[in-house]
CSV table of C-alpha atoms in Angstrom, one decimal:
chain,number,residue,atom,x,y,z
A,26,MET,CA,18.0,-34.8,11.2
A,27,LYS,CA,17.0,-33.2,8.4
A,28,ALA,CA,13.7,-34.2,7.1
A,29,PRO,CA,13.7,-35.8,3.9
A,30,ALA,CA,13.7,-33.8,0.3
A,31,SER,CA,10.2,-35.3,-0.4
A,32,LEU,CA,8.5,-34.4,2.5
A,33,THR,CA,9.3,-30.8,2.3
A,34,LEU,CA,8.5,-30.7,-1.6
A,35,THR,CA,5.5,-32.3,-0.9
A,36,ILE,CA,4.6,-29.7,2.3
A,37,LEU,CA,5.8,-27.0,0.0
A,38,VAL,CA,3.7,-28.1,-2.8
A,39,LEU,CA,0.1,-28.4,-0.5
A,40,VAL,CA,0.7,-24.9,1.1
A,41,PHE,CA,1.2,-22.9,-2.3
A,42,ALA,CA,-1.9,-25.0,-3.7
A,43,PHE,CA,-3.7,-23.8,-0.4
A,44,LEU,CA,-2.8,-20.3,-1.4
A,45,TYR,CA,-3.1,-20.3,-4.7
A,46,ILE,CA,-5.9,-22.6,-5.9
A,47,PRO,CA,-8.5,-20.5,-4.6
A,48,ILE,CA,-7.0,-17.0,-6.4
A,49,SER,CA,-6.7,-19.1,-9.7
A,50,VAL,CA,-10.5,-20.6,-10.0
A,51,LEU,CA,-11.2,-16.3,-9.4
A,52,VAL,CA,-9.1,-15.5,-12.3
A,53,GLY,CA,-10.6,-18.7,-14.5
A,54,LEU,CA,-14.9,-17.5,-13.6
A,55,SER,CA,-13.3,-14.1,-14.1
A,56,PHE,CA,-13.5,-15.4,-17.9
A,57,ASN,CA,-17.0,-17.2,-17.6
A,58,ALA,CA,-19.7,-16.2,-20.2
A,59,GLY,CA,-22.4,-17.4,-17.9
A,60,GLY,CA,-24.1,-14.8,-15.1
A,61,MET,CA,-23.4,-17.6,-13.0
A,62,PRO,CA,-20.3,-16.7,-11.0
A,63,THR,CA,-19.8,-19.8,-9.7
A,64,ALA,CA,-21.0,-22.2,-12.7
A,65,TRP,CA,-18.5,-22.3,-15.9
A,66,THR,CA,-20.3,-22.2,-18.8
A,67,GLY,CA,-17.9,-20.8,-21.5
A,68,PHE,CA,-15.0,-18.5,-22.2
A,69,SER,CA,-15.7,-14.8,-22.6
A,70,LEU,CA,-13.9,-11.4,-22.6
A,71,LYS,CA,-17.5,-9.5,-22.1
A,72,TRP,CA,-17.7,-8.7,-18.4
A,73,TYR,CA,-14.6,-7.1,-18.7
A,74,GLY,CA,-15.9,-5.0,-21.2
A,75,SER,CA,-19.3,-4.4,-18.9
A,76,LEU,CA,-16.8,-3.6,-15.8
A,77,PHE,CA,-15.5,-0.8,-18.0
A,78,GLN,CA,-19.0,0.6,-18.7
A,79,ASN,CA,-20.0,0.6,-14.7
A,80,GLN,CA,-20.1,4.3,-14.0
A,81,ASP,CA,-19.9,3.8,-10.2
A,82,ILE,CA,-16.4,1.4,-10.4
A,83,LEU,CA,-14.8,4.1,-12.8
A,84,ARG,CA,-16.0,6.5,-9.9
A,85,ALA,CA,-14.5,4.9,-7.4
A,86,ALA,CA,-11.7,3.8,-9.3
A,87,TRP,CA,-10.7,7.2,-9.9
A,88,ASN,CA,-11.2,8.2,-6.1
A,89,THR,CA,-8.7,5.9,-5.2
A,90,LEU,CA,-6.3,6.9,-7.3
A,91,ILE,CA,-6.7,10.2,-6.4
A,92,VAL,CA,-6.0,9.4,-3.0
A,93,ALA,CA,-3.5,6.7,-3.8
A,94,LEU,CA,-1.3,9.5,-5.3
A,95,VAL,CA,-1.7,12.1,-2.8
A,96,SER,CA,-1.4,10.4,0.0
A,97,THR,CA,1.6,8.3,-1.5
A,98,PHE,CA,3.2,11.8,-2.2
A,99,PHE,CA,2.9,13.3,1.2
A,100,ALA,CA,3.6,9.8,2.8
A,101,THR,CA,6.8,9.4,0.9
A,102,LEU,CA,8.0,12.8,1.9
A,103,LEU,CA,7.4,12.7,5.6
A,104,GLY,CA,8.4,9.1,5.8
A,105,THR,CA,12.1,10.0,4.1
A,106,LEU,CA,12.2,12.8,6.4
A,107,LEU,CA,11.8,11.1,9.1
A,108,ALA,CA,13.4,8.1,8.5
A,109,ILE,CA,16.6,10.8,8.1
A,110,GLY,CA,16.1,12.3,11.5
A,111,VAL,CA,15.7,8.9,13.7
A,112,GLU,CA,18.9,7.7,12.5
A,113,ILE,CA,20.4,10.7,12.8
A,114,ARG,CA,19.3,10.9,16.5
A,115,ARG,CA,19.3,7.1,16.9
A,116,ARG,CA,21.6,6.9,20.0
A,117,ARG,CA,18.6,8.8,22.1
A,118,GLY,CA,16.9,5.4,22.6
A,119,ARG,CA,14.3,3.5,21.0
A,120,MET,CA,11.0,4.8,22.5
A,121,ILE,CA,10.7,7.2,19.7
A,122,GLU,CA,10.9,4.0,17.4
A,123,THR,CA,7.9,2.4,19.1
A,124,LEU,CA,6.0,5.3,18.5
A,125,ILE,CA,7.1,6.0,14.7
A,126,PHE,CA,6.3,2.4,13.9
A,127,ALA,CA,3.2,1.7,16.1
A,128,PRO,CA,0.4,2.3,12.9
A,129,MET,CA,1.9,-0.5,11.6
A,130,VAL,CA,1.2,-2.9,14.3
A,131,ILE,CA,-1.8,-1.6,15.9
A,132,PRO,CA,-5.0,-3.1,14.0
A,133,ASP,CA,-6.3,-1.6,11.3
A,134,ILE,CA,-9.9,-1.1,13.2
A,135,VAL,CA,-8.4,0.6,16.2
A,136,LEU,CA,-6.4,3.2,14.0
A,137,ALA,CA,-9.8,3.5,12.0
A,138,ILE,CA,-11.7,4.1,15.1
A,139,ALA,CA,-9.4,6.7,16.4
A,140,LEU,CA,-8.9,8.7,13.3
A,141,LEU,CA,-12.5,9.1,13.3
A,142,SER,CA,-12.8,9.7,17.1
A,143,PHE,CA,-10.1,12.6,16.2
A,144,PHE,CA,-12.0,13.9,12.8
A,145,SER,CA,-15.5,13.9,15.1
A,146,LEU,CA,-14.0,15.7,18.1
A,147,THR,CA,-12.0,18.5,16.1
A,148,ASP,CA,-15.8,19.1,14.1
A,149,PHE,CA,-13.5,17.9,10.7
A,150,ARG,CA,-16.0,17.6,8.1
A,151,LEU,CA,-15.5,13.8,6.7
A,152,GLY,CA,-15.2,13.3,2.7
A,153,LEU,CA,-12.1,11.6,0.5
A,154,HIS,CA,-9.9,14.6,2.4
A,155,THR,CA,-9.9,12.8,5.3
A,156,VAL,CA,-9.4,9.5,3.6
A,157,ILE,CA,-6.2,10.9,2.2
A,158,LEU,CA,-4.8,12.3,5.7
A,159,SER,CA,-5.7,9.0,7.5
A,160,HIS,CA,-3.7,7.0,4.7
A,161,VAL,CA,-1.1,9.4,4.9
A,162,VAL,CA,-0.7,8.8,8.6
A,163,PHE,CA,-1.3,5.1,7.7
A,164,ASN,CA,1.5,4.6,5.1
A,165,LEU,CA,4.4,6.9,6.5
A,166,ALA,CA,5.5,4.2,8.8
A,167,PHE,CA,6.0,1.8,6.1
A,168,VAL,CA,8.1,4.3,3.9
A,169,CYS,CA,10.1,5.3,7.0
A,170,ALA,CA,10.5,1.8,7.7
A,171,VAL,CA,12.1,1.2,3.9
A,172,VAL,CA,14.0,4.1,4.1
A,173,ARG,CA,15.6,3.3,7.1
A,174,ALA,CA,16.5,0.1,6.0
A,175,ARG,CA,19.0,1.7,3.3
A,176,LEU,CA,19.9,4.2,5.8
A,177,ARG,CA,21.3,1.6,8.0
A,178,VAL,CA,24.3,0.8,5.5
A,179,PHE,CA,24.7,4.2,4.6
A,180,ASP,CA,28.5,5.9,4.6
A,181,TRP,CA,27.4,8.9,6.9
A,182,SER,CA,31.1,9.8,6.3
A,183,VAL,CA,30.1,10.7,2.9
A,184,ALA,CA,27.9,13.3,4.6
A,185,GLU,CA,30.4,14.5,7.1
A,186,ALA,CA,32.8,15.6,4.0
A,187,SER,CA,30.4,17.1,2.1
A,188,ALA,CA,29.8,19.0,5.5
A,189,ASP,CA,33.3,19.3,6.1
A,190,LEU,CA,33.7,20.6,2.7
A,191,GLY,CA,31.2,23.7,3.6
A,192,ALA,CA,27.8,22.0,1.9
A,193,SER,CA,24.6,23.1,3.9
A,194,MET,CA,22.6,20.6,5.2
A,195,LEU,CA,20.0,20.9,2.6
A,196,VAL,CA,22.6,20.6,-0.5
A,197,THR,CA,24.0,17.9,1.2
A,198,LEU,CA,20.6,16.0,1.6
A,199,TRP,CA,19.7,16.9,-1.8
A,200,ARG,CA,23.3,16.2,-4.0
A,201,VAL,CA,24.2,13.5,-1.4
A,202,MET,CA,21.7,11.2,0.3
A,203,LEU,CA,18.9,11.3,-1.5
A,204,PRO,CA,20.8,10.0,-4.8
A,205,VAL,CA,21.9,6.7,-2.7
A,206,LEU,CA,18.5,6.9,-0.5
A,207,ALA,CA,16.7,6.7,-4.5
A,208,PRO,CA,15.5,3.3,-4.8
A,209,ALA,CA,14.4,2.9,-1.5
A,210,ILE,CA,12.2,6.1,-1.4
A,211,ILE,CA,10.7,4.7,-4.5
A,212,ALA,CA,10.2,1.0,-3.1
A,213,GLY,CA,8.4,2.9,-0.2
A,214,ALA,CA,6.8,5.0,-2.1
A,215,LEU,CA,5.4,2.0,-4.6
A,216,LEU,CA,4.8,0.0,-1.0
A,217,ALA,CA,2.5,3.0,0.2
A,218,PHE,CA,0.8,3.1,-3.2
A,219,THR,CA,-0.4,-0.4,-2.8
A,220,LEU,CA,-1.2,-0.5,0.5
A,221,SER,CA,-3.5,2.8,-0.2
A,222,VAL,CA,-5.4,1.0,-3.2
A,223,ASP,CA,-6.1,-2.3,-1.0
A,224,GLU,CA,-6.9,-0.7,2.1
A,225,PHE,CA,-10.6,-0.7,3.0
A,226,ILE,CA,-10.9,-0.4,6.7
A,227,ILE,CA,-9.6,2.9,7.4
A,228,ALA,CA,-11.4,4.3,4.4
A,229,PHE,CA,-14.6,3.2,5.4
A,230,PHE,CA,-14.6,4.8,8.3
A,231,THR,CA,-13.3,8.0,7.8
A,232,ALA,CA,-14.6,8.7,4.0
A,233,GLY,CA,-18.2,9.8,5.6
A,234,SER,CA,-21.8,9.2,3.6
A,235,SER,CA,-21.4,10.8,0.5
A,236,ARG,CA,-21.0,8.9,-2.4
A,237,ALA,CA,-18.5,11.1,-3.7
A,238,SER,CA,-15.6,9.7,-1.3
A,239,ILE,CA,-16.2,5.9,-2.2
A,240,THR,CA,-13.3,4.0,-3.0
A,241,LEU,CA,-12.9,0.5,-4.7
A,242,PRO,CA,-12.8,-1.3,-2.1
A,243,MET,CA,-15.8,0.0,-0.4
A,244,GLN,CA,-17.5,-0.1,-3.8
A,245,ILE,CA,-16.5,-4.0,-4.0
A,246,TYR,CA,-17.9,-4.4,-0.2
A,247,SER,CA,-21.3,-2.6,-1.0
A,248,MET,CA,-21.3,-4.7,-4.4
A,249,ILE,CA,-20.6,-8.3,-2.7
A,250,ARG,CA,-23.4,-7.8,0.0
A,251,PHE,CA,-25.7,-8.6,-2.5
A,252,GLY,CA,-24.1,-11.6,-4.0
A,253,ILE,CA,-21.1,-12.2,-6.3
A,254,THR,CA,-21.3,-11.2,-9.8
A,255,PRO,CA,-18.8,-11.7,-12.5
A,256,GLU,CA,-18.1,-8.1,-12.5
A,257,ILE,CA,-16.7,-8.5,-9.0
A,258,ASN,CA,-14.6,-11.4,-10.1
A,259,VAL,CA,-13.0,-9.3,-13.0
A,260,LEU,CA,-12.8,-6.3,-10.5
A,261,ALA,CA,-10.8,-8.9,-8.0
A,262,VAL,CA,-8.2,-10.1,-10.6
A,263,LEU,CA,-7.7,-6.7,-12.2
A,264,VAL,CA,-6.8,-5.3,-8.3
A,265,MET,CA,-4.9,-7.9,-7.4
A,266,VAL,CA,-2.4,-7.8,-10.8
A,267,PHE,CA,-1.8,-4.3,-9.9
A,268,SER,CA,-0.9,-4.8,-6.7
A,269,LEU,CA,1.3,-7.9,-7.8
A,270,VAL,CA,2.8,-5.7,-10.2
A,271,THR,CA,3.7,-2.7,-8.2
A,272,LEU,CA,4.8,-4.6,-5.0
A,273,THR,CA,6.9,-6.8,-7.5
A,274,LEU,CA,8.3,-3.5,-8.5
A,275,ALA,CA,8.7,-1.9,-5.0
A,276,GLN,CA,10.8,-5.5,-4.2
A,277,ARG,CA,12.9,-4.9,-7.2
A,278,PHE,CA,13.9,-1.4,-5.7
A,279,ASN,CA,14.1,-2.5,-2.3
A,280,ARG,CA,16.4,-5.0,-3.0
A,281,GLY,CA,19.0,-2.7,-5.2
A,282,SER,CA,18.6,0.1,-2.1
A,283,LEU,CA,19.9,-3.0,0.3
A,284,THR,CA,22.9,-4.0,-1.8
A,285,GLY,CA,23.8,-0.3,-2.1
A,286,PRO,CA,25.6,1.2,-5.1
């Protein structure tokens, strides 16, 4: 028995209202003229200007950009190669897939503690470099999953024909496979970049005590401990818009990679 269309529409409206009304309030309060972040006193853009004059926030944003770019590069490179290797060897069983995709299902707090323990046992000095290494570990599985989705519909006979014509493995990878996998690789990279920008728990555990390694989510956390300010609302809106744009681009590239050429 099918539910009435009006009931389905009502449930849909309620769900979207529950999800997006708080976000809409946050966006509206970012334009609030008054210093009270939860009481509307008039429209103003002054808090957006104030945000870009805050040196702590700008420094944290720069650190976040460095971490996201570097970790995305290595996670995309290693994740793509891993996806190709796993797909070639997929007939050997699924245990290796479980090991590869474990970081995707393990709670962030568990992965953060494990990485911190590893760095401590190896006497590795904590800093921005350990945050980058941790984000590579965290993002690698996501890139691998996106690229593997494209490999599932890849025509392997093309690669075999390239090998039969005398092309080496590297030439086949560069000239035949990568052009076809490019949309999935870009989608995986955009997803990894977004996850790295938004990630807090792993960065918090592996950044150390130096202020030079504070990322943007860590800076937001340190600011809201003393109460929500209008600058926090502005910063949250900018991070949200950036994440939505990046994820939308990743979705578009991923859709193209699944439909194929």
